[in-house]
Coordinates of C-alpha atoms and ligand atoms in Angstrom, one line a residue:
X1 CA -29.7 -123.4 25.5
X2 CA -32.7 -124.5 27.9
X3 CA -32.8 -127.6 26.2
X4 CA -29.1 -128.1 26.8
X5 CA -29.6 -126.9 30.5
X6 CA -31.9 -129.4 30.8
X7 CA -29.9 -132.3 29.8
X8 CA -27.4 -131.4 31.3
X9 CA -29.8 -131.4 34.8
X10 CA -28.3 -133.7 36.8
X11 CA -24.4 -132.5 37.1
X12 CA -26.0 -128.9 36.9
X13 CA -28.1 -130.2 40.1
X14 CA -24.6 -131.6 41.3
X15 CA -22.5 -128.4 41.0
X16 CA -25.0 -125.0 40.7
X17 CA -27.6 -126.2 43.4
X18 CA -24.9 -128.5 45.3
X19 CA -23.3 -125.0 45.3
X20 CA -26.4 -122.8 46.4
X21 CA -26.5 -125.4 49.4
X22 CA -23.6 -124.9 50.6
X23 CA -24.3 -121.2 51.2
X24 CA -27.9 -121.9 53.0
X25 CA -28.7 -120.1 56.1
X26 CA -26.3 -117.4 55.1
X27 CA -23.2 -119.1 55.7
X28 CA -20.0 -117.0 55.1
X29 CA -16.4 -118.0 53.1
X30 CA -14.6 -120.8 55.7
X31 CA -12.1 -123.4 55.1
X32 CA -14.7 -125.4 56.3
X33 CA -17.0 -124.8 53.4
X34 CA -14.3 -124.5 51.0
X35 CA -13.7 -128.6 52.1
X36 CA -16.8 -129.2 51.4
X37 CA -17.1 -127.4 47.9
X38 CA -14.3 -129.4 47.0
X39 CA -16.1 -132.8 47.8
X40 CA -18.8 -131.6 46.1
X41 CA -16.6 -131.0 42.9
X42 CA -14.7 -134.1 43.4
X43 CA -18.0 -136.0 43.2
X44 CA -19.0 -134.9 39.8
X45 CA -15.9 -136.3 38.5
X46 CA -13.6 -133.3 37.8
X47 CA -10.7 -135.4 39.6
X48 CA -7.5 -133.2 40.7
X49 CA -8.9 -130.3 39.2
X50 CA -11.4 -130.5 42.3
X51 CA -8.6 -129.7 44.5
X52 CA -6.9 -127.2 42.2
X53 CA -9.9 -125.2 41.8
X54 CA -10.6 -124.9 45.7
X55 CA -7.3 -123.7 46.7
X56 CA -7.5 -121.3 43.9
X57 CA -10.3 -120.2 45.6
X58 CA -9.1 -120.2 48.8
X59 CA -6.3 -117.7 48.0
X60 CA -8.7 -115.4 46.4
X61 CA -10.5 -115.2 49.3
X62 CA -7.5 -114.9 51.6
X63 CA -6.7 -112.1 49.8
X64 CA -10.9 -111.0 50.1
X65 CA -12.0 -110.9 46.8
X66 CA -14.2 -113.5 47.5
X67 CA -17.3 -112.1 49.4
X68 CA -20.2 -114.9 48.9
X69 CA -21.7 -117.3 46.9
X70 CA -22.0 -115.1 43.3
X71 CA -18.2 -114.4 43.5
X72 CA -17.3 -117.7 44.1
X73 CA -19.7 -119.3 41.1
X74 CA -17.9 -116.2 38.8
X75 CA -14.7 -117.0 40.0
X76 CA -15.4 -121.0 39.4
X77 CA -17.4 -120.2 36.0
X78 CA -14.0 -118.5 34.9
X79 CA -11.6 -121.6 36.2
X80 CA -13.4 -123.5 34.7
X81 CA -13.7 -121.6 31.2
X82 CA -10.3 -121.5 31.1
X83 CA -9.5 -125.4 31.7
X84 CA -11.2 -125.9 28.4
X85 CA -9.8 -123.6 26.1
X86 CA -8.6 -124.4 23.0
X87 CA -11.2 -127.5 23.6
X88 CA -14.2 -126.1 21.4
X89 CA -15.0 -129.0 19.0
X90 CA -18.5 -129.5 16.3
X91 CA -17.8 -130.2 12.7
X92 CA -14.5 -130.5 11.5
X93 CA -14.2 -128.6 8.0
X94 CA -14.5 -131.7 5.3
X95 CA -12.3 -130.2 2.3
X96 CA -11.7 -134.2 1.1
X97 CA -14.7 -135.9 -0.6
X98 CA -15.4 -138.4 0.6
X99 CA -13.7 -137.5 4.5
X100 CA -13.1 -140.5 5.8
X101 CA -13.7 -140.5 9.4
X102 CA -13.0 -143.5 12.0
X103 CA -14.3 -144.1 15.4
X104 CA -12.9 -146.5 18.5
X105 CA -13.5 -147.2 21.9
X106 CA -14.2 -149.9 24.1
X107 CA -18.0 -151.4 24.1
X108 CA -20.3 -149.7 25.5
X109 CA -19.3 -146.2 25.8
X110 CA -21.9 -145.2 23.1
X111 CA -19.7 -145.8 19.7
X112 CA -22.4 -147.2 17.8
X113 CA -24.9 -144.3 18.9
X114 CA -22.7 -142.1 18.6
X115 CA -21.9 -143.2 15.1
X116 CA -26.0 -142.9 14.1
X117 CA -26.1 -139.6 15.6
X118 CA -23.0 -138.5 13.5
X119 CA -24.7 -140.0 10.4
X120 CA -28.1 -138.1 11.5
X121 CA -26.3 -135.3 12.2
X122 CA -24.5 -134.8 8.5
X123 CA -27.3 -136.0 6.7
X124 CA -29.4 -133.0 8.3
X125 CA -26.8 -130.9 6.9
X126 CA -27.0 -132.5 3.2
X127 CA -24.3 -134.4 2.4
X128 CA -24.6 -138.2 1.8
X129 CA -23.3 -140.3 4.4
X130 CA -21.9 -144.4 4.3
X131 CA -21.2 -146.0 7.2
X132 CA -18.8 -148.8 7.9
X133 CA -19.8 -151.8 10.3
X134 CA -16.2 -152.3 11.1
X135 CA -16.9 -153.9 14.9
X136 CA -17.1 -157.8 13.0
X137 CA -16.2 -159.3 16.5
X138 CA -19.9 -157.8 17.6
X139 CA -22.7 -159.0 14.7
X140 CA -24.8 -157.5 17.1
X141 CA -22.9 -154.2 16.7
X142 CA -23.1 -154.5 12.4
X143 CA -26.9 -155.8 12.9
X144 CA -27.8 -152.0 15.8
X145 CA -26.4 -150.0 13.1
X146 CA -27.8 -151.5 10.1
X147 CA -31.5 -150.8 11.6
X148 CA -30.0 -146.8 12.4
X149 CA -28.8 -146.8 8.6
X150 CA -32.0 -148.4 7.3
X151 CA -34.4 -145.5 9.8
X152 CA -31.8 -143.4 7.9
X153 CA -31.9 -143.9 4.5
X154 CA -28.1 -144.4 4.9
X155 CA -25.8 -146.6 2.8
X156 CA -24.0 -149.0 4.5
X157 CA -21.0 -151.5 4.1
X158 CA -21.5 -154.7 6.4
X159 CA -20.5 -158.5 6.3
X160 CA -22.7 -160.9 7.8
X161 CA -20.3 -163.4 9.4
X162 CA -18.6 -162.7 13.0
X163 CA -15.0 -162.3 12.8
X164 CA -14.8 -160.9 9.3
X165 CA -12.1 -158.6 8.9
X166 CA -12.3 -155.1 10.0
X167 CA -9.6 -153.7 7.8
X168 CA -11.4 -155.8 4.8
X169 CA -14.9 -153.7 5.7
X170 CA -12.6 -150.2 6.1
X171 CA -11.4 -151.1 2.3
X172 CA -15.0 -151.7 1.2
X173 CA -16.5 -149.1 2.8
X174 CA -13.9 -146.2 1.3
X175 CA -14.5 -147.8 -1.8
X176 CA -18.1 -147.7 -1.9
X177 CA -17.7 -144.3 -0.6
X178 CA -16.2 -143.3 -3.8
X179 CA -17.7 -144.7 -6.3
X180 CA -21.4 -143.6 -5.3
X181 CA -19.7 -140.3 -4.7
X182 CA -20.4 -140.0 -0.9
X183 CA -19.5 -137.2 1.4
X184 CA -18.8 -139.0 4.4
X185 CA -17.9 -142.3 5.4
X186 CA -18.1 -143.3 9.2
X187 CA -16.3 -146.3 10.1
X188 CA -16.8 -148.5 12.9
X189 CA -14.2 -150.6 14.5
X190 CA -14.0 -153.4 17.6
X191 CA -14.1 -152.3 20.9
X192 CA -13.0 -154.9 23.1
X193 CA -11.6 -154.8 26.1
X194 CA -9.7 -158.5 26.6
X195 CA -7.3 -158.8 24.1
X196 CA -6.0 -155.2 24.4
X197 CA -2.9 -155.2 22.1
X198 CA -4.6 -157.1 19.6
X199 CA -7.5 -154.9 19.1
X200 CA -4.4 -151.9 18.9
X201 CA -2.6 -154.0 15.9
X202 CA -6.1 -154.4 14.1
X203 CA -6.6 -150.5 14.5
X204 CA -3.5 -150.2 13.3
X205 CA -4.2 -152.2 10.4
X206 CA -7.5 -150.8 9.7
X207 CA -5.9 -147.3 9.9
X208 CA -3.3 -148.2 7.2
X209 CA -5.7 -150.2 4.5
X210 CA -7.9 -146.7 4.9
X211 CA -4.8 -144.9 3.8
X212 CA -3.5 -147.2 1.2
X213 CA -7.1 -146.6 -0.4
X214 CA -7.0 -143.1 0.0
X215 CA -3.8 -141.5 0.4
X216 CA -4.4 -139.1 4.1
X217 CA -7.2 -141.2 5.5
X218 CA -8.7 -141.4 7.8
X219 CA -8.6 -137.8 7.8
X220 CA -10.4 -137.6 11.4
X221 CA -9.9 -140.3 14.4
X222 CA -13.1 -139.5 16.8
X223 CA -12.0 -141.7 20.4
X224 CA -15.8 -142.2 21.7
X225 CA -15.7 -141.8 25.7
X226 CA -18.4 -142.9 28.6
X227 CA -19.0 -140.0 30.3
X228 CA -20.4 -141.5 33.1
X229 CA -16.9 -143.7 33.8
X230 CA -14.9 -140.5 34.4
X231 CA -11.3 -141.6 35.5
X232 CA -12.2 -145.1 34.5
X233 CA -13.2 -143.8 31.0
X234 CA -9.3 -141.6 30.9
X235 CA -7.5 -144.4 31.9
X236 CA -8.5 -146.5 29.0
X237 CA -9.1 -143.7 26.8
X238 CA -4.8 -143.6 27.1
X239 CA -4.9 -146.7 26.0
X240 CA -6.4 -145.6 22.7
X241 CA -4.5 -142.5 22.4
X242 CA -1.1 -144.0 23.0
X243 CA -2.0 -146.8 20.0
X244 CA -4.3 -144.4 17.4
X245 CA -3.7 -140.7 16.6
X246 CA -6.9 -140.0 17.6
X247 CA -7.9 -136.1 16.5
X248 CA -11.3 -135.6 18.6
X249 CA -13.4 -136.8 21.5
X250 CA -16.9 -137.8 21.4
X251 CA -17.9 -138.0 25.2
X252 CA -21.1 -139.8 25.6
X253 CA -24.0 -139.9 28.3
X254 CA -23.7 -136.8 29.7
X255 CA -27.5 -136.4 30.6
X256 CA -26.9 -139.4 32.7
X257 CA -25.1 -138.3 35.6
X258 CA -23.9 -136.0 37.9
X259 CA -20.5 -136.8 37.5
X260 CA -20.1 -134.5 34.0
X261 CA -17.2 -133.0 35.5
X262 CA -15.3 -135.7 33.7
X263 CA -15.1 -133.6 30.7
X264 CA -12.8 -131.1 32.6
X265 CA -11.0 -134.4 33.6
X266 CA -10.7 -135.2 30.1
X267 CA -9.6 -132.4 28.7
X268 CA -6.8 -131.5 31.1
X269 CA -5.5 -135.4 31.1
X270 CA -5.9 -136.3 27.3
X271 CA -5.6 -132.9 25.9
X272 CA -7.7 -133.5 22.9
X273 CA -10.6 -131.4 21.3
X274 CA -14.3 -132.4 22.5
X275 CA -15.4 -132.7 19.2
X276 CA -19.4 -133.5 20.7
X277 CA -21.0 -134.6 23.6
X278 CA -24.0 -137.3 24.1
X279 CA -26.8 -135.8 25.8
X280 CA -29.4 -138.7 25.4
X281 CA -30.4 -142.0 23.6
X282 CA -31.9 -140.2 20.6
X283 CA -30.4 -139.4 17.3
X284 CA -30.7 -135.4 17.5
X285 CA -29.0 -135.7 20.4
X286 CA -25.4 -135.0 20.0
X287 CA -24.2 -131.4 20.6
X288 CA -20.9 -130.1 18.7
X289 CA -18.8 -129.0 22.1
X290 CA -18.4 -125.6 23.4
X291 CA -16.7 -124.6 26.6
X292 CA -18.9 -121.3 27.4
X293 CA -22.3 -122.9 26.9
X294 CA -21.1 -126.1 28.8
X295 CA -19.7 -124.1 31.8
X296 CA -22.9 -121.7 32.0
X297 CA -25.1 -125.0 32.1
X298 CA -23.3 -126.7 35.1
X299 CA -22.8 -123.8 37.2
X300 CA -24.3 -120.6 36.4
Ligands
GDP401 P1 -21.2 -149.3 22.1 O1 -21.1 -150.7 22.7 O2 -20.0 -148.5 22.5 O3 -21.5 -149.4 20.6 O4 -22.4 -148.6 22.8 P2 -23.9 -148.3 22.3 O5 -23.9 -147.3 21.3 O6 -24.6 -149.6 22.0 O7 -24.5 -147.7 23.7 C1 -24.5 -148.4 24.9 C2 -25.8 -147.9 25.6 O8 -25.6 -146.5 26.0 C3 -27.1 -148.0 24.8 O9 -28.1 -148.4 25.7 C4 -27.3 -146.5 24.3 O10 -28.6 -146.2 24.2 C5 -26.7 -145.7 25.5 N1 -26.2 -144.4 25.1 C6 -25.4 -144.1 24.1 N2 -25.1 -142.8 24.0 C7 -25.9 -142.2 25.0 C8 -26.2 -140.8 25.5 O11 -25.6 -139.8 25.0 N3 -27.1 -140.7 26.5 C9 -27.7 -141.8 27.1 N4 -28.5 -141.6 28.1 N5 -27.5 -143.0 26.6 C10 -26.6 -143.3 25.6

């Protein structure tokens, strides 16, 4: 948990000690310091929620159950539990063999990363992972992940041309999967950002080769999300969910910033489990999601 308090340092610095600040010199419960609580929140990225939670807190103390500072961060802690229930995320249960998951985004919210992590992460567990270089309109995407799956020692499906076709890699790589009798296959797919309604149609595509292989596949759809972009990150992170039926949210970078508060943004606007968050560059780190331990790091 130290570890995770620790990455977590700078929107814990944001909120928890932004919070103890407010209260320095003894200062009592005003509107005053209620405003500035609320910029405070709003600046760590938890959006409307900022607002939300301050004139929840306002009433409490209208009505004086707020007497300082440690009721406040309770009656916060406990908002803010309760915005992310039902939001608890880590390993989904993998009854299909192989489970076929696939992962999107735009570039440069940590997909590929991510991706290595989630190999990492399985392999530590025992079961043999494949991974699909499915972003062909990036060789530098295919060429970042070969060297993760090489450091590794985990197979991997690739073509060495640009422009090759994704939904051609998906087919390969679910095949592969099966006959080398792999537990997991993680594919990868394009994340660009200028053409947005073709890179929807070639999700689409991908999505349905994956299932003509394997009848239910891709049996998990992981949306990864910059953390650090918070309503940036939602907006097109809508873009995603309106085109893929995506199951679970990876939100990277979290040990970045101070604006972590996103994840309460996220949650509330796209509604989806928080399957893991990104707490760094290297492979181990990638923590399966839990509201209590999250909430305790920022603000207890
Ligand atoms: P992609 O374009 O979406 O595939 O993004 P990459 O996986 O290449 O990541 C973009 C940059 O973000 C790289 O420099 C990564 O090292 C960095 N990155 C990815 N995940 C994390 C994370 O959880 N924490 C930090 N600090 N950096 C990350």
């Amino acid at each position: 948990f130290d570890r995770f308090k620790e990455r977590l340092s700078k929107t814990r610095t944001a909120i928890s000690d932004g919070l103890t600040g407010l209260f320095k010199g003894g200062r009592k419960i005003d509107q005053e310091l209620l405003d500035e609580l609320e910029e405070l929140l709003y600046t760590s990225d938890l959006g409307p929620l900022a607002g939300e939670l301050t004139e929840d807190l306002a009433r409490l103390h209208k009505r004086g159950e707020l007497k300082g500072e440690e009721d406040v961060r309770q009656a916060m802690r406990a908002k803010l539990l309760a915005k992310l229930e039902g939001s608890g995320g880590g390993d989904p249960v993998m009854t299909a063999k192989p489970t076929i998951i696939l992962v999107v985004g735009v570039n440069g919210s940590g997909k590929t990363t991510s991706i290595a992590k989630l190999a990492h992460r399985f392999q530590s567990q025992g079961k043999k992972v494949i991974l699909g270089a499915g972003d062909t309109f990036r060789a530098a995407a295919a060429d970042q992940l070969q060297i993760w799956a090489e450091r590794n020692g985990a197979d991997i499906v690739r073509q060495h041309k640009d422009n090759a076709d994704p939904a051609a890699i998906a087919f390969d790589t679910c095949s592969a999967a099966i006959a080398r009798g792999m537990d997991v296959a993680i594919i990868d797919t394009a994340g660009r950002l200028h053409t947005q309604s073709n890179l929807m149609q070639e999700l689409d595509k991908v999505r349905r080769v994956i299932d003509k292989k394997i009848p239910g596949a891709p049996h998990e759809t992981w949306l990864v999300i910059d953390g650090t972009n918070g309503q940036n990150a939602i907006r097109q992170a809508k873009e995603f969910t309106a085109a893929v039926d995506v199951t679970g949210l990876i939100v990277a970078k979290l040990d970045g910033t101070a604006r972590g508060g996103a994840v309460f943004a996220i949650k509330d606007e796209l509604g989806l489990p928080i399957r893991y968050i990104g707490t760094g560059e290297s492979l181990e780190l990638l923590e399966a999601f839990e509201p209590e331990p999250f909430v305790d790091a920022i603000v207890s």
